[in-house]
Short mmCIF file of C-alpha atoms and ligand atoms in Angstrom, two decimals:
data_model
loop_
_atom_site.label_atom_id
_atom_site.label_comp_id
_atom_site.label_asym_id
_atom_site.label_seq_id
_atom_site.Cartn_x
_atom_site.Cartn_y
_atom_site.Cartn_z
CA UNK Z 1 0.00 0.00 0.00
CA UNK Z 2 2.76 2.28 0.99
CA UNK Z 3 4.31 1.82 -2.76
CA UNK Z 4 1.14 2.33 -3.93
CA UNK Z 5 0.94 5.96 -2.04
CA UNK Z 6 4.91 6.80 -2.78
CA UNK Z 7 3.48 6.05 -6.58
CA UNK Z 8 0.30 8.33 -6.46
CA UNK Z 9 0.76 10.56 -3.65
CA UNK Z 10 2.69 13.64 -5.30
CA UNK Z 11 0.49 13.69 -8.41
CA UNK Z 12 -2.55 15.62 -8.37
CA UNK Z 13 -4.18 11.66 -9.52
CA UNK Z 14 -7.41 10.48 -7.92
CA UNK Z 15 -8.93 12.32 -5.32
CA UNK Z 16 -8.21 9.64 -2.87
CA UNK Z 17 -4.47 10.46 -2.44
CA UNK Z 18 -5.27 13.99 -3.04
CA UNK Z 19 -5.24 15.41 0.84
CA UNK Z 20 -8.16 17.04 2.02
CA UNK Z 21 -5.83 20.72 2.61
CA UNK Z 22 -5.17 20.59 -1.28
CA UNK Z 23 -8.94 19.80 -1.62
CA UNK Z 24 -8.89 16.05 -1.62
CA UNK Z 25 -11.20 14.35 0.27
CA UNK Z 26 -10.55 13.96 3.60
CA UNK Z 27 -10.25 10.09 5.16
CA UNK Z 28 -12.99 10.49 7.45
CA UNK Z 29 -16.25 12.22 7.04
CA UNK Z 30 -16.34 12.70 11.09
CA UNK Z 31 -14.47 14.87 13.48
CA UNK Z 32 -11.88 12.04 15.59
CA UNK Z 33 -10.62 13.30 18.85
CA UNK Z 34 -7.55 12.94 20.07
CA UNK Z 35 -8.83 11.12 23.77
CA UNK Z 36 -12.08 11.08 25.36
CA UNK Z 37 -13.59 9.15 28.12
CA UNK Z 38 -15.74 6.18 27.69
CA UNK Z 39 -18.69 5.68 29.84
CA UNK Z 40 -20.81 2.32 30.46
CA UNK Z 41 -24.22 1.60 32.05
CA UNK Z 42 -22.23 0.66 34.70
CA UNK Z 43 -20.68 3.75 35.43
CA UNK Z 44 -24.03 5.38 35.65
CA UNK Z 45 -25.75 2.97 37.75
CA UNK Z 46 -22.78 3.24 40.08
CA UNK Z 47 -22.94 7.36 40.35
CA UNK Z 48 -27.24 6.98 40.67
CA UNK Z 49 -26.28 4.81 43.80
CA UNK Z 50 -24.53 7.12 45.43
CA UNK Z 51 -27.22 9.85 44.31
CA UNK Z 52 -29.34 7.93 46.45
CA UNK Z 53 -27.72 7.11 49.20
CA UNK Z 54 -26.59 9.63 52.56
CA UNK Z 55 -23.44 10.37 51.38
CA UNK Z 56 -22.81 12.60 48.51
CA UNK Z 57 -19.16 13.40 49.64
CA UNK Z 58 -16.24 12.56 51.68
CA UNK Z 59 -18.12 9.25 52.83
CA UNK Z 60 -18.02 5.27 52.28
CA UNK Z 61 -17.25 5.35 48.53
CA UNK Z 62 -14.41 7.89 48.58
CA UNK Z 63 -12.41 5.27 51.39
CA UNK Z 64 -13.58 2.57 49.47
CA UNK Z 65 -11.59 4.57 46.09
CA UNK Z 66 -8.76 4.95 47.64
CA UNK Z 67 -8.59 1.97 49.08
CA UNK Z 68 -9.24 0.04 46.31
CA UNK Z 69 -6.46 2.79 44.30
CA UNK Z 70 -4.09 2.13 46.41
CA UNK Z 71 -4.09 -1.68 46.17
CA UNK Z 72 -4.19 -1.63 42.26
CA UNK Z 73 -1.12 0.58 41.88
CA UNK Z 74 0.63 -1.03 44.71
CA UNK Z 75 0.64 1.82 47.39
CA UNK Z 76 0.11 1.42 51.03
CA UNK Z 77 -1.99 4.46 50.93
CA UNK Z 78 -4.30 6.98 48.52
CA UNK Z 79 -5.60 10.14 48.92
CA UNK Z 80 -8.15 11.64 46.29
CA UNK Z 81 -7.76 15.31 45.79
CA UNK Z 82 -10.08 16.92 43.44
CA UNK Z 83 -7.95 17.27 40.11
CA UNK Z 84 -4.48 16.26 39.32
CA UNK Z 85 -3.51 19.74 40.14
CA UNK Z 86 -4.68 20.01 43.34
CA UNK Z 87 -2.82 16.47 44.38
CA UNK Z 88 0.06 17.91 42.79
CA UNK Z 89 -0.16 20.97 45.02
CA UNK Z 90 -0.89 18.72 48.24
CA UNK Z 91 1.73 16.55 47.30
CA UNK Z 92 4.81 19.26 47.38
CA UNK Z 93 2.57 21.05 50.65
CA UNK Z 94 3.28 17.82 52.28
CA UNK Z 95 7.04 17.15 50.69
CA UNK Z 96 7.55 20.92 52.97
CA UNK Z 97 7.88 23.18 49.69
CA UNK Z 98 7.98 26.52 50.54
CA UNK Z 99 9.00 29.80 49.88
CA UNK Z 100 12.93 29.64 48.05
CA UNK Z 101 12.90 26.09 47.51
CA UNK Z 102 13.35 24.91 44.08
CA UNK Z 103 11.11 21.98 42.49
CA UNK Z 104 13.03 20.41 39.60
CA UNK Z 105 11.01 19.07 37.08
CA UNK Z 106 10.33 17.98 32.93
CA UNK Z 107 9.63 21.09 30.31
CA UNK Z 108 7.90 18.49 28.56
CA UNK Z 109 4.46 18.04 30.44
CA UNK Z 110 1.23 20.12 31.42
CA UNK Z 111 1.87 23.55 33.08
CA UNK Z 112 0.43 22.07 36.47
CA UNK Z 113 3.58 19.44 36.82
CA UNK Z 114 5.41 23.38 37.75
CA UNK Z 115 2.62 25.45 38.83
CA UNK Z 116 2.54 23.20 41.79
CA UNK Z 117 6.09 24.72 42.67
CA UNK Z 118 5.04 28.47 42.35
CA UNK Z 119 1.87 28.01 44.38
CA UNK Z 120 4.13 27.70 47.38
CA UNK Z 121 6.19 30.37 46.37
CA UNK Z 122 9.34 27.78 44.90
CA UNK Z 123 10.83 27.85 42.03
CA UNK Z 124 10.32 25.33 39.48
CA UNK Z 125 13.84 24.50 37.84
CA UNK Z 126 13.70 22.34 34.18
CA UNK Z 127 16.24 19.90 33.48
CA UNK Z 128 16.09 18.70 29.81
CA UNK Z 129 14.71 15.30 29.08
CA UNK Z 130 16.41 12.61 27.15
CA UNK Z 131 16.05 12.67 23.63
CA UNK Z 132 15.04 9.33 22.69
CA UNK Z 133 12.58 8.22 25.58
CA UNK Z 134 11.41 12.33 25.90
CA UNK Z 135 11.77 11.77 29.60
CA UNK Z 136 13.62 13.83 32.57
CA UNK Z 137 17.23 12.86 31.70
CA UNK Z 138 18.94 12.12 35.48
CA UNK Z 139 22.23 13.39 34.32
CA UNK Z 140 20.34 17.05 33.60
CA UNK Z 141 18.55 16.73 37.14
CA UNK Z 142 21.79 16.31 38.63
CA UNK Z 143 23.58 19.41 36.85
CA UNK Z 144 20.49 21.53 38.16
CA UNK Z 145 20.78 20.69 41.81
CA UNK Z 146 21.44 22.90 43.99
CA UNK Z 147 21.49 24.07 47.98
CA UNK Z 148 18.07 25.00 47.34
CA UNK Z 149 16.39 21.99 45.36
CA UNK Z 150 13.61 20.20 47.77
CA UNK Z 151 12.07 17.86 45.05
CA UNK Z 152 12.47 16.16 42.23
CA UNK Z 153 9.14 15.98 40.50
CA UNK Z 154 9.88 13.41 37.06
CA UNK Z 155 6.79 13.33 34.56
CA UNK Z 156 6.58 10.01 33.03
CA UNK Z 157 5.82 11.26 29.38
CA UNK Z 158 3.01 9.73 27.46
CA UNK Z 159 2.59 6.85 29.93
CA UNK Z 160 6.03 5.73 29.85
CA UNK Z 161 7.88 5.76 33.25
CA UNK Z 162 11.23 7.39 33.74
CA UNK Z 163 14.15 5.94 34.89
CA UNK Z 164 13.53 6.19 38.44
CA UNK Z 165 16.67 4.06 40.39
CA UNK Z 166 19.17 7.10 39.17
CA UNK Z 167 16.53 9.56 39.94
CA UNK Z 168 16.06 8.02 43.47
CA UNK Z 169 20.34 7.34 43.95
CA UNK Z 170 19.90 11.69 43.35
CA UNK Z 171 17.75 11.76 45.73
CA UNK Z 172 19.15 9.64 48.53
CA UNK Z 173 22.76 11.28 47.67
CA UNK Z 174 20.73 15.11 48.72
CA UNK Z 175 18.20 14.36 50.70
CA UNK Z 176 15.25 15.29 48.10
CA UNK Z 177 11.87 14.32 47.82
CA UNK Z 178 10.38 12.50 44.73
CA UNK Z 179 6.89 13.23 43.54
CA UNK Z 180 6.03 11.43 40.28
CA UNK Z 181 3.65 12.98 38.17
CA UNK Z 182 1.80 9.85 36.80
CA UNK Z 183 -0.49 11.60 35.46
CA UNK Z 184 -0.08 9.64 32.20
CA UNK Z 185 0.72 6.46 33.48
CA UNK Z 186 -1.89 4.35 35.59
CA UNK Z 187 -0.86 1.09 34.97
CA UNK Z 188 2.58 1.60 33.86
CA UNK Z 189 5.69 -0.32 35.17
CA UNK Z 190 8.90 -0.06 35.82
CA UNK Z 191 11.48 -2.90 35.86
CA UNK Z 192 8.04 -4.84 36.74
CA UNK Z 193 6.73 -2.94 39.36
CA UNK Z 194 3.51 -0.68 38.88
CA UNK Z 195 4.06 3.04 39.42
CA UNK Z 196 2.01 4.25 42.19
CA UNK Z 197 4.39 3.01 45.65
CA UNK Z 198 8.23 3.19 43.75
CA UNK Z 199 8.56 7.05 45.31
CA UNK Z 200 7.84 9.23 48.31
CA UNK Z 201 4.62 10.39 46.45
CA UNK Z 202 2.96 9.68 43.35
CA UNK Z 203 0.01 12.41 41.94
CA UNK Z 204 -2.48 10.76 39.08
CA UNK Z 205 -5.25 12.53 37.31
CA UNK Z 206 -8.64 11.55 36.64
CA UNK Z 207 -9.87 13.96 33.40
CA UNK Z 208 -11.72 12.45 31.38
CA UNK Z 209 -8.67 12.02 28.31
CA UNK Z 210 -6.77 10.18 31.17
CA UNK Z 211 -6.44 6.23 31.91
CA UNK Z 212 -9.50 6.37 34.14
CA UNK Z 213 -12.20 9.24 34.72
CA UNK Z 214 -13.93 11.09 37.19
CA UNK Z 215 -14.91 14.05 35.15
CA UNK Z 216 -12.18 15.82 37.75
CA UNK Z 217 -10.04 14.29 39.93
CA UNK Z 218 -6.85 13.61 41.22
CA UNK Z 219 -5.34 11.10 43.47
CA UNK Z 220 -1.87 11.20 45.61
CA UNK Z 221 -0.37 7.49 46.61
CA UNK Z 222 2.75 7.13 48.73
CA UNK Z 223 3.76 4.47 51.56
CA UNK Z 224 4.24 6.96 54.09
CA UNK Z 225 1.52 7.72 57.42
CA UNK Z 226 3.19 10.74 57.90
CA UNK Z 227 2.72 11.93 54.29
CA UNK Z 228 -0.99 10.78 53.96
CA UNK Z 229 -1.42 12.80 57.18
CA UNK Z 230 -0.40 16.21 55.65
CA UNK Z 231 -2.21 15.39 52.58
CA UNK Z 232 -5.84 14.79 54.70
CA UNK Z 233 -4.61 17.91 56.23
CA UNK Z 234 -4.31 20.06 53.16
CA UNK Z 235 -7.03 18.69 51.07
CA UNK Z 236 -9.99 19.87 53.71
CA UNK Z 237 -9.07 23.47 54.74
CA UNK Z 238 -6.04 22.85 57.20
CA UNK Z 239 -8.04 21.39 59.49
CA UNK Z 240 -7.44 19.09 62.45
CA UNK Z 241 -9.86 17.01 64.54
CA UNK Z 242 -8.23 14.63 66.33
CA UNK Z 243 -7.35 15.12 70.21
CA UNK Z 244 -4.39 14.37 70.29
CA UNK Z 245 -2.86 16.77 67.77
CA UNK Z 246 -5.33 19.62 68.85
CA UNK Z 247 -3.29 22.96 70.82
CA UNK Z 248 -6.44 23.38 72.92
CA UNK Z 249 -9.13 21.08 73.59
CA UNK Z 250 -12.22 23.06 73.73
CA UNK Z 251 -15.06 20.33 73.62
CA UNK Z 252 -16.62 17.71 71.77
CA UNK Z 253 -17.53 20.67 68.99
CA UNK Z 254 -14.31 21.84 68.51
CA UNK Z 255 -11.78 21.97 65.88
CA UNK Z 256 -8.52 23.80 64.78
CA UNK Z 257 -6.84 25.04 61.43
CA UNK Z 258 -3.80 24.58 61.96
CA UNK Z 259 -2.24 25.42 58.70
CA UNK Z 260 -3.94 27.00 54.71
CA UNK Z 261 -4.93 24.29 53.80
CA UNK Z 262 -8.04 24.41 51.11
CA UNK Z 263 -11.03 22.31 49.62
CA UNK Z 264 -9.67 20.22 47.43
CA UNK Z 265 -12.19 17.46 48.39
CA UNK Z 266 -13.23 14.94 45.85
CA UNK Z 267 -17.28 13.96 46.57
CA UNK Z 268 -18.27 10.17 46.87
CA UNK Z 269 -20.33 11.14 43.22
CA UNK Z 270 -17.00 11.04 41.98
CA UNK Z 271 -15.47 8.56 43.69
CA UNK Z 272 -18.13 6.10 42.69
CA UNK Z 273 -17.73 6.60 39.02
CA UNK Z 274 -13.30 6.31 39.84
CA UNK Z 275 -14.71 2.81 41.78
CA UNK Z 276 -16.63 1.48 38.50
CA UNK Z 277 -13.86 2.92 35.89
CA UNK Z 278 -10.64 1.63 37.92
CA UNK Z 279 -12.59 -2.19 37.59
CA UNK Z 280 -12.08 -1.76 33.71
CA UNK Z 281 -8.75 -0.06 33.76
CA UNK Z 282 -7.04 -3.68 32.58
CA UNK Z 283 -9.04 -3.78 29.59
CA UNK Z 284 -8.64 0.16 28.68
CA UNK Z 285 -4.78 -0.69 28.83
CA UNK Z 286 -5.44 -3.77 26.69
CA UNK Z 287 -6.86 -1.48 24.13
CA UNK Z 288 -4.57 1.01 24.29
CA UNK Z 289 -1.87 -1.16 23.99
CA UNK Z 290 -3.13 -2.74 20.99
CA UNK Z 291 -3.73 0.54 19.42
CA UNK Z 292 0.03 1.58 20.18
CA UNK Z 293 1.13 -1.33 18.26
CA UNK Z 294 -0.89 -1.10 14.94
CA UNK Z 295 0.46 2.72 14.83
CA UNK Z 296 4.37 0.85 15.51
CA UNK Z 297 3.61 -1.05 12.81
CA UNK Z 298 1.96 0.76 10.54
CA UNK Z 299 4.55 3.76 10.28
CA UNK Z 300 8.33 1.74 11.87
CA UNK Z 301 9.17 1.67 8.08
CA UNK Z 302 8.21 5.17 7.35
CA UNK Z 303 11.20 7.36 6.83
CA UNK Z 304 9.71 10.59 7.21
CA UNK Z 305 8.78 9.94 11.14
CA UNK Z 306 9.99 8.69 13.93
CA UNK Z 307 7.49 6.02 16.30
CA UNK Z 308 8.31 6.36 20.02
CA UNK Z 309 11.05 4.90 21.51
CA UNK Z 310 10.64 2.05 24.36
CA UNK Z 311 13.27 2.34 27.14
CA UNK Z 312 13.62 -1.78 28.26
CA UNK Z 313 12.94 -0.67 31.79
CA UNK Z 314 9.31 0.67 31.13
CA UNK Z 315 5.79 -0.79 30.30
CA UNK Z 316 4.39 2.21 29.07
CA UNK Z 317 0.51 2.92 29.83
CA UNK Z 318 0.22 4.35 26.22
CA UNK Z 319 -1.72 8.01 27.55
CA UNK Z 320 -0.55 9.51 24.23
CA UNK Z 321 0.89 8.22 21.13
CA UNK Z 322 3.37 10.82 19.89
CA UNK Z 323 5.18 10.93 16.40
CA UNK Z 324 8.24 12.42 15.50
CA UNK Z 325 8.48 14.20 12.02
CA UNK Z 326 11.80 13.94 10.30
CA UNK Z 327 12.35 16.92 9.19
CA UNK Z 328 14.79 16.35 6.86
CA UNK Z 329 12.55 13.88 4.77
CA UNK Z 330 9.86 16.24 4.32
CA UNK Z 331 9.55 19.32 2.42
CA UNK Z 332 6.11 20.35 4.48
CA UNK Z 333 6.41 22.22 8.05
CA UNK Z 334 5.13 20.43 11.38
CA UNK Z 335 2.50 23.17 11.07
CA UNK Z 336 1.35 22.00 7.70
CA UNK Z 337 1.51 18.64 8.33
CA UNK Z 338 -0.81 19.38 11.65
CA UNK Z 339 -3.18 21.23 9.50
CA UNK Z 340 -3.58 18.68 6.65
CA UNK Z 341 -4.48 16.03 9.48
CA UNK Z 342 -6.79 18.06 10.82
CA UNK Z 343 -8.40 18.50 7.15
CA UNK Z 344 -8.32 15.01 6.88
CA UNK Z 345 -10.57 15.38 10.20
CA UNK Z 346 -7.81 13.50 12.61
CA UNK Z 347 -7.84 15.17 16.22
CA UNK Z 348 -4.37 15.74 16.19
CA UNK Z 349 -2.31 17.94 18.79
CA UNK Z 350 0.72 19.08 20.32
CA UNK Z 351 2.41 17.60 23.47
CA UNK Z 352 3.42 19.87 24.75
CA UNK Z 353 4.63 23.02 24.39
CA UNK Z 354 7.81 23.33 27.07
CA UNK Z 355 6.09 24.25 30.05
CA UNK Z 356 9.16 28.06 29.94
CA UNK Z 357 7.89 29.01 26.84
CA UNK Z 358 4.13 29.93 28.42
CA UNK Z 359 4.66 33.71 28.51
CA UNK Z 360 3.70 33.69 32.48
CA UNK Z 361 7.22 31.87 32.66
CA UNK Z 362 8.74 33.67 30.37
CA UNK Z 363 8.10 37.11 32.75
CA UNK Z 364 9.10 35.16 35.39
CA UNK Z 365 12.78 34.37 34.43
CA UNK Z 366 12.94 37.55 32.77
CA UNK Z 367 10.36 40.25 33.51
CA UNK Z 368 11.55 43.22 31.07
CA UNK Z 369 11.94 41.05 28.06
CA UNK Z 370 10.30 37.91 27.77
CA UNK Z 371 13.46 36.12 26.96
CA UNK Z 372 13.91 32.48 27.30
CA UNK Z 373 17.07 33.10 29.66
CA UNK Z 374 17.73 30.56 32.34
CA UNK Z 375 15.56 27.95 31.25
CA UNK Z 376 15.97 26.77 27.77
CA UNK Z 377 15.97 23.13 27.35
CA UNK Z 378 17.61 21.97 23.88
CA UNK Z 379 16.48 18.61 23.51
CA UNK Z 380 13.05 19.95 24.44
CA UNK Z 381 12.92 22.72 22.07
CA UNK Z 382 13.97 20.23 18.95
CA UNK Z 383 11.54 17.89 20.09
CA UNK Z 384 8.49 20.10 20.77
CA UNK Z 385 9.74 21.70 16.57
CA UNK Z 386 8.49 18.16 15.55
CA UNK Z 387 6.17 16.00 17.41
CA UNK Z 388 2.30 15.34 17.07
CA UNK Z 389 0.28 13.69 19.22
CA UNK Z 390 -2.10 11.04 17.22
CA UNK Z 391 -5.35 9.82 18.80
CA UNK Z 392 -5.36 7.16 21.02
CA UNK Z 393 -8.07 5.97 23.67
CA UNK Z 394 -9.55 2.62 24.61
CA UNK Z 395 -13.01 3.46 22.68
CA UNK Z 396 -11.74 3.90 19.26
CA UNK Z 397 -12.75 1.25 16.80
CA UNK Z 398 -10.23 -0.61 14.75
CA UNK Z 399 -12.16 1.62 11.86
CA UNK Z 400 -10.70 4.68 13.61
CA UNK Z 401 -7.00 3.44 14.27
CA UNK Z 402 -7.20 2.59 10.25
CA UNK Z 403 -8.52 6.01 9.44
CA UNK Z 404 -5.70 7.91 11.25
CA UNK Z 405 -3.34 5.42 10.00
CA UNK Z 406 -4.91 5.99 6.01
CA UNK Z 407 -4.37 10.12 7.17
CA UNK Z 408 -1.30 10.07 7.99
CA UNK Z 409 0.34 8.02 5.06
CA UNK Z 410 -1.74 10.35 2.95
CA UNK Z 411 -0.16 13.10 4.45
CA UNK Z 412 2.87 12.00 5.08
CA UNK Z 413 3.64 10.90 1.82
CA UNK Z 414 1.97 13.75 0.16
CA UNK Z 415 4.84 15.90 1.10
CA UNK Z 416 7.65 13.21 1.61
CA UNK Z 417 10.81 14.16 0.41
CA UNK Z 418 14.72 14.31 0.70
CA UNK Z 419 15.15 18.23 1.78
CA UNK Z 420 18.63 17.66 1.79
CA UNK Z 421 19.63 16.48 -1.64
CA UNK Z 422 17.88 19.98 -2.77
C1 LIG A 1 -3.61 16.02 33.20
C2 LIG A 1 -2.29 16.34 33.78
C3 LIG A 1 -2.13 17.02 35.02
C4 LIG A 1 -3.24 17.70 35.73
O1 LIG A 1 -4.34 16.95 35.98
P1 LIG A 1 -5.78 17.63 36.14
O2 LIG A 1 -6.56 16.51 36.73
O3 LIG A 1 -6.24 18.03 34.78
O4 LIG A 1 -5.65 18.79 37.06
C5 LIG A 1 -0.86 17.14 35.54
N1 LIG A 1 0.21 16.68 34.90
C6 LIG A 1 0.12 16.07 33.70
C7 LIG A 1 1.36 15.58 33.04
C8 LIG A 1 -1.13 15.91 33.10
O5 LIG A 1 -1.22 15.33 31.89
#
């Protein structure tokens, strides 16, 4: 087929190679987004339940969540926060970040793997990632340590973990914290192990493009009491109710805040939809899986792209699929290329733009002239010149993983060429 395409494709020949952009028509009729959630009749039975019941939050369903969380991923304990940001924020409240401290992390991820830093007045520090896996590289973490660094907050890119035992030897050697932003990976592993109980904290998100949904949410698993403590703590208001820990002791009414904490509650509503999603998670890794491997096979031999890279020591949860473009094989921008997919309605996108580049961080390395000083990254800038993010969740049919396939050799071949020999 692909002979067939290199034959056809640069020809203005039957409309069928012909991309939609150059007013072809495009491979699907329908608009195919990039992730999305997918709800059963058993998801909605489960939230009606709890609609009926006494307890619309913090109640029976929520512990039963985390409980239930923290046994799948291997974790002594979980604590639901209401977004992935907010655990994220809990987690570096309880790791101690404050004011000065500096947070190093991935500019390859979501603004809130850094935001967390600021909200407590640190810094967040980026340390370039490696350039085949697109991961934290541990020999950049260790060049940005420094008297001030408090934690070491790795992003495990598109569902693949990083290569945590040099991150944790960092660690150990300067007495850091690790918070892993897993965001992207429920039900990854590394060297065999599930992420979720390998650091001092692990944050996970619960959007609805992630692994498993409840419309928002967030959970933080780590092995520590003393940790799970400060995250209770800072998840309902700073508030403390138990005798023991109380200053004064007041009477059976009484309670103290004892530090800002905030509402970052999640409600049982939620928690019972998290329940009745996390008992299907093996089968939405299944799928995604299988859907990582037809795109692996379907574009290895393609020239013009790179597919992504496996490190041996990771099972990746496949969040995102993300393609390379070779630039030098094609004689269309990433730009165009993105656009022409989208004509060919394909919900493609970018992930992600490095995290510095966001204006906001821009004035805040350099407030006069919006510079990139002090945090460019590279690796991450060539990378983030060339990738695009196919789509790739557990509902697609095998209809859809051919369609985006059928777009993208249309595409790709469309404006395939050797730049160099020009
Ligand atoms: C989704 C995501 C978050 C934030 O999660 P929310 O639940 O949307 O707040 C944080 N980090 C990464 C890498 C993410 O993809």
């Amino acid at each position: 087929m692909d002979d067939q395409y290199r034959q056809k494709g640069r020809h203005n020949g039957p409309g069928r190679h012909l991309p939609a952009i150059a007013g072809g028509r495009p491979v699907r009729e329908t608009y195919l987004p990039y992730a999305r959630q997918w709800i059963e009749e058993d998801d909605i039975r489960a939230v009606t339940r709890v609609l009926r019941s006494d307890w619309l939050t913090t109640g029976p369903t929520l512990a039963e969540f985390e409980r239930q969380f923290a046994a799948r991923v291997g974790a002594r304990y979980a604590v639901a926060f209401s977004s992935g940001t907010a655990a994220l924020h809990g987690a570096c409240f309880a790791a101690g970040v404050g004011r000065g401290d500096e947070v190093i992390t991935s500019p390859i991820t979501f603004a809130a793997s850094a935001n967390c830093a600021l909200y407590l007045g640190a810094k967040p520090v980026f340390a370039d990632i490696d350039p085949h896996t697109y991961n934290i590289d541990p020999a950049e973490i260790e060049k940005k340590i420094t008297p001030a660094t408090r934690v070491i907050l790795p992003v495990h890119f598109t569902g693949q973990p990083c290569d945590l035992d040099p991150i944790h030897a960092l660690a150990a050697k300067h007495n850091l914290t690790v918070i892993e932003d897993a965001a992207h990976a429920l039900g990854a592993e590394y060297r065999g192990r599930p992420i979720g109980g390998l650091s001092d904290m692990t944050i996970f998100s619960f959007h609805p493009v992630k692994h498993i949904t409840t419309g928002e949410g967030g959970m933080v698993t780590t092995n520590s009491e003393e940790y799970r403590q400060w995250l209770l703590l800072f998840r309902n208001h700073g508030i403390v109710r138990d005798p023991d820990l109380l200053v004064d002791d007041q009477g059976p009414w009484y309670y103290e805040m004892q530090d800002l904490g905030y509402n970052y509650r999640l409600t049982d509503i939620q928690a019972a939809l998290g329940l009745s999603q996390l008992a299907r998670l093996d089968r939405f890794l299944e799928r995604r899986r299988e859907i990582a491997q037809m795109y692996n096979e379907a574009f290895a031999h393609l020239p013009e792209v790179t597919i992504p890279y496996q490190a041996p020591h990771a099972r990746s949860a496949w969040h995102l699929y993300v393609l390379a473009l070779n630039p030098d094989r094609l004689k269309a921008s990433r730009r165009r290329i993105f656009e022409a997919l989208r004509a060919e309605n394909i919900g493609v996108n970018v992930h992600y733009i490095p995290v510095y580049r966001h204006p906001y961080y821009r004035w805040l390395g350099d407030p006069d002239s919006c510079s990139l000083s002090g945090f460019y990254c590279p690796n991450a800038e060539d990378l983030y010149q060339r990738i695009i993010t196919l789509p790739l969740f557990p509902a697609m049919t095998d209809r859809d993983v051919r369609d985006v396939i059928a777009a993208v050799k249309k595409v790709i071949l469309w404006y395939s060429g050797d730049v160099s020999v020009h």
